[in-house]
PDB file of N, CA and C in Angstrom:
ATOM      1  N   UNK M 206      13.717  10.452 -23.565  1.00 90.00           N
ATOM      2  CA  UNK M 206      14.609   9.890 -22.572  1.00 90.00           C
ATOM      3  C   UNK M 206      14.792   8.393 -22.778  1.00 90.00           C
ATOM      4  N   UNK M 207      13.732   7.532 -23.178  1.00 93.00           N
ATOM      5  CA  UNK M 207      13.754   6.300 -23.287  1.00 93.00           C
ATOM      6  C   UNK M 207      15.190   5.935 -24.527  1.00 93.00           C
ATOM      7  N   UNK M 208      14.719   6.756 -25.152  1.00 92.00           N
ATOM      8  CA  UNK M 208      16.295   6.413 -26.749  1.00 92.00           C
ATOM      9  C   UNK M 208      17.213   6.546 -26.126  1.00 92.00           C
ATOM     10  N   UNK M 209      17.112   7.625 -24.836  1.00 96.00           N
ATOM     11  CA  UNK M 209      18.550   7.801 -24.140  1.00 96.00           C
ATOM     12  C   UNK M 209      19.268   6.532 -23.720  1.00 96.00           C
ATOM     13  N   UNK M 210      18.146   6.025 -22.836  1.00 97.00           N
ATOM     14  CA  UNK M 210      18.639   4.905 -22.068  1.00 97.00           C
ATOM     15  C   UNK M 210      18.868   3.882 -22.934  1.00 97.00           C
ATOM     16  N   UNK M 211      18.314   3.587 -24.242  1.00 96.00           N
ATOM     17  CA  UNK M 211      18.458   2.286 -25.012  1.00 96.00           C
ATOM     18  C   UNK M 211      20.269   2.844 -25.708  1.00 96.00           C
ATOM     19  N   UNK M 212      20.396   3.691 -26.182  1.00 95.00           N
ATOM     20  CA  UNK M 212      21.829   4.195 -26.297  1.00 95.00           C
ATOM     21  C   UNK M 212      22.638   3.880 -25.401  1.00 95.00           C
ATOM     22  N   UNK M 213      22.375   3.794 -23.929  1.00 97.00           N
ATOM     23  CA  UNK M 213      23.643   3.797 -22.855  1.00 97.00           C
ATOM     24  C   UNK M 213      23.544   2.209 -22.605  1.00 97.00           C
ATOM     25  N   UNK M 214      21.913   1.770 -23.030  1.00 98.00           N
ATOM     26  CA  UNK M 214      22.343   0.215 -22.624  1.00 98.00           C
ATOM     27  C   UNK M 214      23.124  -0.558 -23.846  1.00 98.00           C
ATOM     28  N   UNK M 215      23.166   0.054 -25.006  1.00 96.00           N
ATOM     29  CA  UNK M 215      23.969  -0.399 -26.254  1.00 96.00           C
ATOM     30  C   UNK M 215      25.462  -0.317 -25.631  1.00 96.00           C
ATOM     31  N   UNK M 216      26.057   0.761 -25.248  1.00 97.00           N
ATOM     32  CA  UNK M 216      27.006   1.074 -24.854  1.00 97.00           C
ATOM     33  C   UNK M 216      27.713   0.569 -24.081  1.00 97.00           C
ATOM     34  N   UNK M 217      26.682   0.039 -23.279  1.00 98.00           N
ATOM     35  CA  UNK M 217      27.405  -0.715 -21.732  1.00 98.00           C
ATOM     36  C   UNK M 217      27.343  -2.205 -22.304  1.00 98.00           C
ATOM     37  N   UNK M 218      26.388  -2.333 -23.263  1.00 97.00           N
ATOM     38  CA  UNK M 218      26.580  -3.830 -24.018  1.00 97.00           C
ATOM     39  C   UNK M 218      28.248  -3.806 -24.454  1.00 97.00           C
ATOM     40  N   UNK M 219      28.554  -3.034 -25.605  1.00 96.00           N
ATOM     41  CA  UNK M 219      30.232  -2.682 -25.994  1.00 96.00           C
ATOM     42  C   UNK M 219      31.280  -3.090 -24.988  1.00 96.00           C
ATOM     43  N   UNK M 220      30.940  -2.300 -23.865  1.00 96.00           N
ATOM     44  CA  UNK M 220      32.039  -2.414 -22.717  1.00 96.00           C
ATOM     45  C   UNK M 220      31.561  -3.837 -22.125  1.00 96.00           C
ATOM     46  N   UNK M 221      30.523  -4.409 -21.996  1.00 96.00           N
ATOM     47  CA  UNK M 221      30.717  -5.846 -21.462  1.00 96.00           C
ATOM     48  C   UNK M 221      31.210  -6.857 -22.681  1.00 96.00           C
ATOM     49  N   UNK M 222      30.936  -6.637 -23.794  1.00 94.00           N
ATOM     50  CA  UNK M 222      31.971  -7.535 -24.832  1.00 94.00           C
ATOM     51  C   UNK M 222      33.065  -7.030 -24.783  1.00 94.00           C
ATOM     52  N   UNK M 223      33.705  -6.271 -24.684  1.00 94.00           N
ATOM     53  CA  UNK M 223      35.044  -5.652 -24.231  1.00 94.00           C
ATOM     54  C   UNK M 223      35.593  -6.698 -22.983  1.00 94.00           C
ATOM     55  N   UNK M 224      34.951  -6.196 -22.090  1.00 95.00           N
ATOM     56  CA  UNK M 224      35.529  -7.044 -21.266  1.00 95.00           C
ATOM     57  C   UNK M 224      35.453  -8.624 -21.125  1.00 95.00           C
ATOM     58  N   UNK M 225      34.426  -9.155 -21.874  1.00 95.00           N
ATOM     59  CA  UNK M 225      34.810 -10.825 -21.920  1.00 95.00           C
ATOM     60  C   UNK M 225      35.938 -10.722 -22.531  1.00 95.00           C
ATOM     61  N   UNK M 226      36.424 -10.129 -23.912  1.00 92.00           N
ATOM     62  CA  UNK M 226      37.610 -10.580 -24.393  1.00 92.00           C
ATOM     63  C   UNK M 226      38.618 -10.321 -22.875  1.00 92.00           C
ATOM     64  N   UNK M 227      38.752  -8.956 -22.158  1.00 92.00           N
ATOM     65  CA  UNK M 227      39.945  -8.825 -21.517  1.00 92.00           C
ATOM     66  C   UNK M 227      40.045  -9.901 -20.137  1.00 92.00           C
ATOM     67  N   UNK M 228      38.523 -10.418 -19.854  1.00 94.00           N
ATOM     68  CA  UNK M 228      38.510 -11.387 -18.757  1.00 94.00           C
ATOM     69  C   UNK M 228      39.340 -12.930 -19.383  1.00 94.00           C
ATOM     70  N   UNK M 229      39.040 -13.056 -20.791  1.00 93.00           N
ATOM     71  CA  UNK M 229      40.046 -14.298 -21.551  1.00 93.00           C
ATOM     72  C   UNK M 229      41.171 -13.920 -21.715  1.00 93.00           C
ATOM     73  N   UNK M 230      42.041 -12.762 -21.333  1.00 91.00           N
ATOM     74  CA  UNK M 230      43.680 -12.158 -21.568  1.00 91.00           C
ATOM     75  C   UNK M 230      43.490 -12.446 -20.258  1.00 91.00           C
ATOM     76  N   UNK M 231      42.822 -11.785 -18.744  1.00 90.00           N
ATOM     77  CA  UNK M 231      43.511 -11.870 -17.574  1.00 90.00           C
ATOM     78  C   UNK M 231      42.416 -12.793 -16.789  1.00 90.00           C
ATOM     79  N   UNK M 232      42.687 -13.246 -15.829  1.00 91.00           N
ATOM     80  CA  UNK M 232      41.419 -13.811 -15.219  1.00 91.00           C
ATOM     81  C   UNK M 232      41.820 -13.130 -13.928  1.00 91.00           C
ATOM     82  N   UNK M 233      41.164 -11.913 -13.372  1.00 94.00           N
ATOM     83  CA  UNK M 233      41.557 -11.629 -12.288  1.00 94.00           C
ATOM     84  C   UNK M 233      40.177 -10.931 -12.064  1.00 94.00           C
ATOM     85  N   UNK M 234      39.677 -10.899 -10.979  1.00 95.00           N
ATOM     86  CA  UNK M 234      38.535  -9.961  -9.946  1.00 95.00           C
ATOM     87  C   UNK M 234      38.233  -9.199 -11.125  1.00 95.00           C
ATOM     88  N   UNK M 235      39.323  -7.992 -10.887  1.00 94.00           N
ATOM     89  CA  UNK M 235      38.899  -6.973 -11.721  1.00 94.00           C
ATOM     90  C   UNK M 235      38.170  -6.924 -13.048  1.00 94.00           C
ATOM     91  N   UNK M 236      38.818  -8.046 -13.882  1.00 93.00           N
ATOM     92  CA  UNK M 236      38.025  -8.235 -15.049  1.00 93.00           C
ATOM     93  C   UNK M 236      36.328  -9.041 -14.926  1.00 93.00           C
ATOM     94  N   UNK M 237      36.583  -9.950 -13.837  1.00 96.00           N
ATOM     95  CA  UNK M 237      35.092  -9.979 -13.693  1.00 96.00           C
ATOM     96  C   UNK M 237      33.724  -8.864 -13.013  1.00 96.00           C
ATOM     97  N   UNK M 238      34.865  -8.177 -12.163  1.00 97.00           N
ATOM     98  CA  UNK M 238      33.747  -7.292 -11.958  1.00 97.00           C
ATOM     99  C   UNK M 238      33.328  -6.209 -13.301  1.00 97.00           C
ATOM    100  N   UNK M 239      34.172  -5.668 -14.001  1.00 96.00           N
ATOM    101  CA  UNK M 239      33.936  -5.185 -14.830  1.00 96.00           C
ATOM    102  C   UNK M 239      32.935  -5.962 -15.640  1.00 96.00           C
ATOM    103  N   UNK M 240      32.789  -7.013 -16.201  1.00 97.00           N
ATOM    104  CA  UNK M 240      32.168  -7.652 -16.820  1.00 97.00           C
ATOM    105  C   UNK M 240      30.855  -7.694 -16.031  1.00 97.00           C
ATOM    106  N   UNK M 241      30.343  -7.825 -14.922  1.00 98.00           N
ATOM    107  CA  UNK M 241      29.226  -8.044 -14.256  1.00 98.00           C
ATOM    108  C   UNK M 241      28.655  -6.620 -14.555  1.00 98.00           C
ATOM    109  N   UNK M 242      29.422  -5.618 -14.136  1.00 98.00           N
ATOM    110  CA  UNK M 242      29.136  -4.200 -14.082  1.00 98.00           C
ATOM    111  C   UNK M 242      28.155  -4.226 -15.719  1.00 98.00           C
ATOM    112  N   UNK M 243      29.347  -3.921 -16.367  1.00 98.00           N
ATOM    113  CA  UNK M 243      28.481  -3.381 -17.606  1.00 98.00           C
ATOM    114  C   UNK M 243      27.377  -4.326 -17.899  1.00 98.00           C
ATOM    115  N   UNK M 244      27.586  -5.430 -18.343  1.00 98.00           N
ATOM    116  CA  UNK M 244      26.309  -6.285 -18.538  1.00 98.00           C
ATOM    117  C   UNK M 244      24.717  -5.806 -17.630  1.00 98.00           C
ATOM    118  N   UNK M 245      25.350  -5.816 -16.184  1.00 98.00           N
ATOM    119  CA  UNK M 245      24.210  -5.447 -15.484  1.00 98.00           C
ATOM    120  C   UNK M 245      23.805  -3.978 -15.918  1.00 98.00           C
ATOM    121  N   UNK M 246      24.547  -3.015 -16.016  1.00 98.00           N
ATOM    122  CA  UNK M 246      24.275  -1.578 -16.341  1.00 98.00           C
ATOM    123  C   UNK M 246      23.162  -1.737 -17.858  1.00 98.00           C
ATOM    124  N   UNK M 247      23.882  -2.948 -18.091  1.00 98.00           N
ATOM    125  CA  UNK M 247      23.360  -2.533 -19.853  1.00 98.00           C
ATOM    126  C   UNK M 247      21.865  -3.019 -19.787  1.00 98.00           C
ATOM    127  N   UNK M 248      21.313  -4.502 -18.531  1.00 98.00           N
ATOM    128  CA  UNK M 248      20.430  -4.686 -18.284  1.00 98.00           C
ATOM    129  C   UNK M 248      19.569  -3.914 -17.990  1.00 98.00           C
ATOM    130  N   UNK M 249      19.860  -2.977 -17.185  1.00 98.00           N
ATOM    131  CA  UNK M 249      19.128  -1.840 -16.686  1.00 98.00           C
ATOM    132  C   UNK M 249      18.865  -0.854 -17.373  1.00 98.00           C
ATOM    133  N   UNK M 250      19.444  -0.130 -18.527  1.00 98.00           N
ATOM    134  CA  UNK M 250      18.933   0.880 -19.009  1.00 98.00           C
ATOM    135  C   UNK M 250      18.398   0.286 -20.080  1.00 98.00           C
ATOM    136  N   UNK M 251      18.488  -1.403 -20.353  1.00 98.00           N
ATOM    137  CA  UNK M 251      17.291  -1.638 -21.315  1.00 98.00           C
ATOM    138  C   UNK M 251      16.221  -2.087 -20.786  1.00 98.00           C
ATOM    139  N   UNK M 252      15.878  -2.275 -19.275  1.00 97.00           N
ATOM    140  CA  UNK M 252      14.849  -2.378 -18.965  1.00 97.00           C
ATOM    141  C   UNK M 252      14.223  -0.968 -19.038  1.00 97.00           C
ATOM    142  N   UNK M 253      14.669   0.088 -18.444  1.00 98.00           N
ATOM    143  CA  UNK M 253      13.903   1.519 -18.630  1.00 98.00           C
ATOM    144  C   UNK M 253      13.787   1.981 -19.752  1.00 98.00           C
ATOM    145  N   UNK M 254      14.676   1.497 -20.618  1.00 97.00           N
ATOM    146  CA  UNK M 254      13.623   1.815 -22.265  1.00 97.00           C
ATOM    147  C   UNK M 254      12.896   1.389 -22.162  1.00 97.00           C
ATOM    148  N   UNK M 255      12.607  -0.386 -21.646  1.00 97.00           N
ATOM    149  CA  UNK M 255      11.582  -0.921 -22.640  1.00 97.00           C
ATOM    150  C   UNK M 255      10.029  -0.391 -21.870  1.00 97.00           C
ATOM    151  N   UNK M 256      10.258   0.522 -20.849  1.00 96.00           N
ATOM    152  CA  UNK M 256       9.277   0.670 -19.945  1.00 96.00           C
ATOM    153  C   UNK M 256       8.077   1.725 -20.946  1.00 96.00           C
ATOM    154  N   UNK M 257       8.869   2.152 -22.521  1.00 95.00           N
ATOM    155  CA  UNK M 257       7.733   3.100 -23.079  1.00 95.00           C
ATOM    156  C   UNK M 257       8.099   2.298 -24.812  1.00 95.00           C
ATOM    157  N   UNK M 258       9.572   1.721 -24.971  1.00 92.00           N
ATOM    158  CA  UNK M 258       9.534   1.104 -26.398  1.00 92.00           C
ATOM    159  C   UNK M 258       8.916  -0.021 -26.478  1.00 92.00           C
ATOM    160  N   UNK M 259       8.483  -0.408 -27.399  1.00 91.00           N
ATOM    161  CA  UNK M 259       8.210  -1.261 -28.314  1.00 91.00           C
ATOM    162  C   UNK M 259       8.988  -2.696 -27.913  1.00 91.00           C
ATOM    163  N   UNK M 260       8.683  -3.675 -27.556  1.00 93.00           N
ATOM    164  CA  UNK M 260       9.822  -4.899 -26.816  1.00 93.00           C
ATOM    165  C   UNK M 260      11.125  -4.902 -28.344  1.00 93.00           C
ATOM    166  N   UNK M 261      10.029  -5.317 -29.048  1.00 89.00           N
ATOM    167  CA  UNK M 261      11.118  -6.236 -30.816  1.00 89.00           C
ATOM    168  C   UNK M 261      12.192  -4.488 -31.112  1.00 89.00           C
ATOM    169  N   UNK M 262      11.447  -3.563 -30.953  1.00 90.00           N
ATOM    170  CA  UNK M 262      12.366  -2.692 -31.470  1.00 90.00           C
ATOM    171  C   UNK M 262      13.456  -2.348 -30.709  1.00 90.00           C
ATOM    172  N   UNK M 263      13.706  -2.175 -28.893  1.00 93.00           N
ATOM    173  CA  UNK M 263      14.112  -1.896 -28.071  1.00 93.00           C
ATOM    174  C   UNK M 263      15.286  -3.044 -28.417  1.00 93.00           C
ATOM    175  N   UNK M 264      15.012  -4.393 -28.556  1.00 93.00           N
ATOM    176  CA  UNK M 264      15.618  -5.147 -28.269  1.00 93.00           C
ATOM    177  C   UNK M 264      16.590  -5.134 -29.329  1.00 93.00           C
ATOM    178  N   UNK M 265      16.369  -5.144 -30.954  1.00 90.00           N
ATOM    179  CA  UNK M 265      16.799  -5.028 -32.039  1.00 90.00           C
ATOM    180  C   UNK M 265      18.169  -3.394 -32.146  1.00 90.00           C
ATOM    181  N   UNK M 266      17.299  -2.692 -31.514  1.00 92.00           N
ATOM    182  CA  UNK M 266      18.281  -2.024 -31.339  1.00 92.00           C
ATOM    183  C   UNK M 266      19.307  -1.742 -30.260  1.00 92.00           C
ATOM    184  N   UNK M 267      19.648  -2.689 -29.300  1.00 95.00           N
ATOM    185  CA  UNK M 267      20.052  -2.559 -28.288  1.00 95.00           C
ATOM    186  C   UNK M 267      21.037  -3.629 -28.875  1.00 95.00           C
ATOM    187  N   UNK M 268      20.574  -4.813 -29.530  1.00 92.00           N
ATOM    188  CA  UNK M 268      21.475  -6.278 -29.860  1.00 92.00           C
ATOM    189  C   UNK M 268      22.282  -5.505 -31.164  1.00 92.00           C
ATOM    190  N   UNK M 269      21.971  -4.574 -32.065  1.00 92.00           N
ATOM    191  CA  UNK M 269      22.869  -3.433 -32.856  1.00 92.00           C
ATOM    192  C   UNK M 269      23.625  -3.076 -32.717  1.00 92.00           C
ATOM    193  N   UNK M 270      23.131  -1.966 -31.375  1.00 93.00           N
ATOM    194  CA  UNK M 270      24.250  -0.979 -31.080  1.00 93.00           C
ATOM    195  C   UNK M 270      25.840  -2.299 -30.494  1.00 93.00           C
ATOM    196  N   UNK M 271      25.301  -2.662 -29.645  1.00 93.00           N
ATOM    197  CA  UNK M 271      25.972  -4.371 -29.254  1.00 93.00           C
ATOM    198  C   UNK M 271      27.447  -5.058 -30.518  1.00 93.00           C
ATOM    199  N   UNK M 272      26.350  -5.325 -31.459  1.00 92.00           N
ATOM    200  CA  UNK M 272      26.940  -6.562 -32.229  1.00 92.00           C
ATOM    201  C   UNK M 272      28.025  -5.408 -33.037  1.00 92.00           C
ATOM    202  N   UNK M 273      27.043  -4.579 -33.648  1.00 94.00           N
ATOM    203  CA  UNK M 273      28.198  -3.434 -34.615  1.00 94.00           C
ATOM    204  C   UNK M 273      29.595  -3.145 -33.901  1.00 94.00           C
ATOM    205  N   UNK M 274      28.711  -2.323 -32.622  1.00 94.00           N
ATOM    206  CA  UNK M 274      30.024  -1.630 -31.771  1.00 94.00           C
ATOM    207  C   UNK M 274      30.840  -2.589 -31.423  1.00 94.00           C
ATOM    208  N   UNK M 275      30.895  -3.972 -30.919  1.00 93.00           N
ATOM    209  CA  UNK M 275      31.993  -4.995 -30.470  1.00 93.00           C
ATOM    210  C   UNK M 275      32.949  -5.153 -31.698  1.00 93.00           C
ATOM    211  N   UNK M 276      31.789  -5.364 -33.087  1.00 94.00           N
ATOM    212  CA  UNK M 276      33.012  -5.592 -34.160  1.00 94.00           C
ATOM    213  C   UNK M 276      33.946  -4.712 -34.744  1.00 94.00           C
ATOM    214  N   UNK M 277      33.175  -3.467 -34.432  1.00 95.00           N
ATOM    215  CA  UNK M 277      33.823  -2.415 -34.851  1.00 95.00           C
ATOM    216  C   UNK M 277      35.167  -2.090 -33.947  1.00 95.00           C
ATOM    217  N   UNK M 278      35.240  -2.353 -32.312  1.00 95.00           N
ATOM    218  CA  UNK M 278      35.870  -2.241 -31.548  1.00 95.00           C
ATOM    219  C   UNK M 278      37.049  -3.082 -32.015  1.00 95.00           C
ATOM    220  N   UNK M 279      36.596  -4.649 -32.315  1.00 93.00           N
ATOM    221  CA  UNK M 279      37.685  -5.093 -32.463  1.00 93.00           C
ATOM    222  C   UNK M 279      38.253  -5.108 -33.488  1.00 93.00           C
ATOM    223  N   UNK M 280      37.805  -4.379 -34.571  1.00 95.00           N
ATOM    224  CA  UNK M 280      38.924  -4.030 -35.590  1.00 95.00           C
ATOM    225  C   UNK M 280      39.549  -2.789 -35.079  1.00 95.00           C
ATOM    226  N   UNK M 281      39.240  -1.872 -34.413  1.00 95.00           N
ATOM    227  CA  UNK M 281      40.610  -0.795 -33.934  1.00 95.00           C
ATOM    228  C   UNK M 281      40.967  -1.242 -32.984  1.00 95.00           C
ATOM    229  N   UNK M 282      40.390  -2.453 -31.821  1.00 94.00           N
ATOM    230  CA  UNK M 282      41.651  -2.299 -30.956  1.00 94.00           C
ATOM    231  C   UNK M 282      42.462  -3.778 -31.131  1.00 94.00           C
ATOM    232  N   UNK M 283      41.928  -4.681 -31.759  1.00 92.00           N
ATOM    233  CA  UNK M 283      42.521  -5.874 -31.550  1.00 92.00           C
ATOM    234  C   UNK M 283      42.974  -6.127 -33.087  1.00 92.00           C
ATOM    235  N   UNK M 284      42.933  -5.435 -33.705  1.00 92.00           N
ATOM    236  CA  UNK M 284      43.124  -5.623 -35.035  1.00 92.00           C
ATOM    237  C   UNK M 284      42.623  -7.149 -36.040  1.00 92.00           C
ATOM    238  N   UNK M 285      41.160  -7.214 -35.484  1.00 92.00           N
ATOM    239  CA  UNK M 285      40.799  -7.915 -36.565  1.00 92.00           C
ATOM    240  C   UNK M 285      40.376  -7.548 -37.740  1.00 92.00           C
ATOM    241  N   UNK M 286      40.126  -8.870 -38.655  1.00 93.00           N
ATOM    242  CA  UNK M 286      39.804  -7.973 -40.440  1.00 93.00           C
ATOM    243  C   UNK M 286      38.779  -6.685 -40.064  1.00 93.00           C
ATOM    244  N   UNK M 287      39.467  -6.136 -41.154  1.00 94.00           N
ATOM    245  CA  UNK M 287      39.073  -5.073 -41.568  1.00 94.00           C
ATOM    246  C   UNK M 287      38.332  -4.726 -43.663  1.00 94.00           C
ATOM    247  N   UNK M 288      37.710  -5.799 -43.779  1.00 94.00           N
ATOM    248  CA  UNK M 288      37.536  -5.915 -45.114  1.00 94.00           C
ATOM    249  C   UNK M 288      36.204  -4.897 -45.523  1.00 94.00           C
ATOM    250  N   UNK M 289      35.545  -4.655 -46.619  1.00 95.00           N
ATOM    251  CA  UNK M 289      34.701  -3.787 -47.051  1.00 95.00           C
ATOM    252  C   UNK M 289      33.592  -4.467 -47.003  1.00 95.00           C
ATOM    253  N   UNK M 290      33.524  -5.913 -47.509  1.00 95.00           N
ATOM    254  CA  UNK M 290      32.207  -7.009 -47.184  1.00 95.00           C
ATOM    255  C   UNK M 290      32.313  -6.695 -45.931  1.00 95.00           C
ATOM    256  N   UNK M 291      32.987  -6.153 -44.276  1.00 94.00           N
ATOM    257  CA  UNK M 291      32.443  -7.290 -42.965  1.00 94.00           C
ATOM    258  C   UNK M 291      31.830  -5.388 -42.723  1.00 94.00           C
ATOM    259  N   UNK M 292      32.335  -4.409 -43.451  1.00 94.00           N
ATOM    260  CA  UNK M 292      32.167  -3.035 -42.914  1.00 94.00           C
ATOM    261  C   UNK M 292      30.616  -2.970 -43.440  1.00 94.00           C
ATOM    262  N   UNK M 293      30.500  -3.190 -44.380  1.00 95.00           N
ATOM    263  CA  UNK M 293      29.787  -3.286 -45.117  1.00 95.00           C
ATOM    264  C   UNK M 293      27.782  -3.748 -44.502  1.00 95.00           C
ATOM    265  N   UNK M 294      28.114  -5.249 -44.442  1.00 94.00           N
ATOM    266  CA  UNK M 294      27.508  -6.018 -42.796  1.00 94.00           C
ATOM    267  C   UNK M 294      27.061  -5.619 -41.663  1.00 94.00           C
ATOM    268  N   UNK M 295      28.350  -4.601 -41.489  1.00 93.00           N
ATOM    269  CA  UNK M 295      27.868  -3.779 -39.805  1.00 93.00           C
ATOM    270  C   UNK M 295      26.729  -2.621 -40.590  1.00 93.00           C
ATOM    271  N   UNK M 296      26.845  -2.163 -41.341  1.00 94.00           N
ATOM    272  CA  UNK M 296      25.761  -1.049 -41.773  1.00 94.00           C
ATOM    273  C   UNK M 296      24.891  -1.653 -42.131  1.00 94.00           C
ATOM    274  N   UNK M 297      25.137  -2.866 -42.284  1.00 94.00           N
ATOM    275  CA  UNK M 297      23.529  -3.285 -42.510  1.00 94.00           C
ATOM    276  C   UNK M 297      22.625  -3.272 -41.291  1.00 94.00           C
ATOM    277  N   UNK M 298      23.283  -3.935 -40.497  1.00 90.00           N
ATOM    278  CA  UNK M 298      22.622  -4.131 -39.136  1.00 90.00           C
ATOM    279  C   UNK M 298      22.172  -2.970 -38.184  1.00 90.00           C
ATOM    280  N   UNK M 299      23.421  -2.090 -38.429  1.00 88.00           N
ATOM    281  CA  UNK M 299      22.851  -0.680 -37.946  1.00 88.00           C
ATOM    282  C   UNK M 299      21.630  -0.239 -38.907  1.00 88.00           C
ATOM    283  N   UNK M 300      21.780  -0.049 -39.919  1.00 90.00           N
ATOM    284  CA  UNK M 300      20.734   0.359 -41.162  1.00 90.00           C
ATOM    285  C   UNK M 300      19.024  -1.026 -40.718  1.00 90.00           C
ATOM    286  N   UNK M 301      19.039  -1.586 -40.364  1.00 89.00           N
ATOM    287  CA  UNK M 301      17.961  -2.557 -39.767  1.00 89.00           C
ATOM    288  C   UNK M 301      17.572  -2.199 -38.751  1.00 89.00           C
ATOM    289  N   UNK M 302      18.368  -1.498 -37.574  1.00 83.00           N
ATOM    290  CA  UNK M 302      18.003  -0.889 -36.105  1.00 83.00           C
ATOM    291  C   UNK M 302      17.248  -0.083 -36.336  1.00 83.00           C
ATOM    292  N   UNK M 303      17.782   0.974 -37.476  1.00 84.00           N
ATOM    293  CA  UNK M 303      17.173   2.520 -37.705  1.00 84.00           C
ATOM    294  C   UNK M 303      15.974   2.386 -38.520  1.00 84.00           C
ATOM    295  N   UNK M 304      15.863   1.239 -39.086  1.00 87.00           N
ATOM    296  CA  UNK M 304      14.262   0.985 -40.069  1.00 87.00           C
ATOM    297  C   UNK M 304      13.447   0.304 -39.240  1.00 87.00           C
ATOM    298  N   UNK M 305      13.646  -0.140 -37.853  1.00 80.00           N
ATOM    299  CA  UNK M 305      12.904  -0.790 -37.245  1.00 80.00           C
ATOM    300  C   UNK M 305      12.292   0.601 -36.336  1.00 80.00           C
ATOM    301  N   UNK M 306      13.165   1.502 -36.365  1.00 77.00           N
ATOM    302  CA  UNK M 306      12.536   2.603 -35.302  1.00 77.00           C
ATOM    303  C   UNK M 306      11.655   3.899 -36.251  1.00 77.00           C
ATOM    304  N   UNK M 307      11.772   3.127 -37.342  1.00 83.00           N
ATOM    305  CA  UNK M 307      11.234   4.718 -38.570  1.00 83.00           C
ATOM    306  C   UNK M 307       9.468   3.673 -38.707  1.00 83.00           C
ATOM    307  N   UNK M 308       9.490   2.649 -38.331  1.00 84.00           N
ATOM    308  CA  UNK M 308       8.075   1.846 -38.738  1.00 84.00           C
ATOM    309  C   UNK M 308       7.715   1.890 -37.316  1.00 84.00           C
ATOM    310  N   UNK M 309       8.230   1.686 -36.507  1.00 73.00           N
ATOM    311  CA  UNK M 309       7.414   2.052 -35.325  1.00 73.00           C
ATOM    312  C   UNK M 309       7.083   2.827 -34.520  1.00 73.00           C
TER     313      UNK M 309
END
């Protein structure tokens, strides 16, 4: 259950970088609450991982799922580069999450 929750707090990490970009397109309520939301959501299900993971691994893979998924996001939705070096990069970092959880 704990991987569960470190997955949904990756996730809700995504949707709160999501929404800083859309809070810099609109500045309205809505985009800040959204932004509070997920961030806080994402706080929370990485606190209940970390209640049985490992702090460095929990965290490593939570700042992963995070950094990959935002960049990855914004090459399909905002159309930034899309080159084989930056694709390349994101598997690394994912590929570092998953070796941090095979040693511990």
């Amino acid at each position: 259950m704990n991987w569960l929750f470190l997955i949904m707090a990756g996730l809700f990490e995504m949707l709160g970088v999501l929404s800083i970009n859309k809070l810099n397109r609109s500045r309205d309520w809505k985009s800040l609450a959204l932004l509070v939301i997920a961030f806080g959501l994402s706080f929370l299900f990485l606190s209940l991982a970390m209640e049985t993971l490992p702090m460095g691994t929990a965290y490593a893979v939570w700042t992963g799922i995070g950094a990959s998924g935002g960049a990855i996001l914004g090459m399909v939705l905002y159309k930034e580069p899309r080159s084989l070096l930056r694709i390349g990069c994101i598997g690394l970092v994912l590929g570092s999450a998953v070796g941090l959880k095979l040693v511990s």
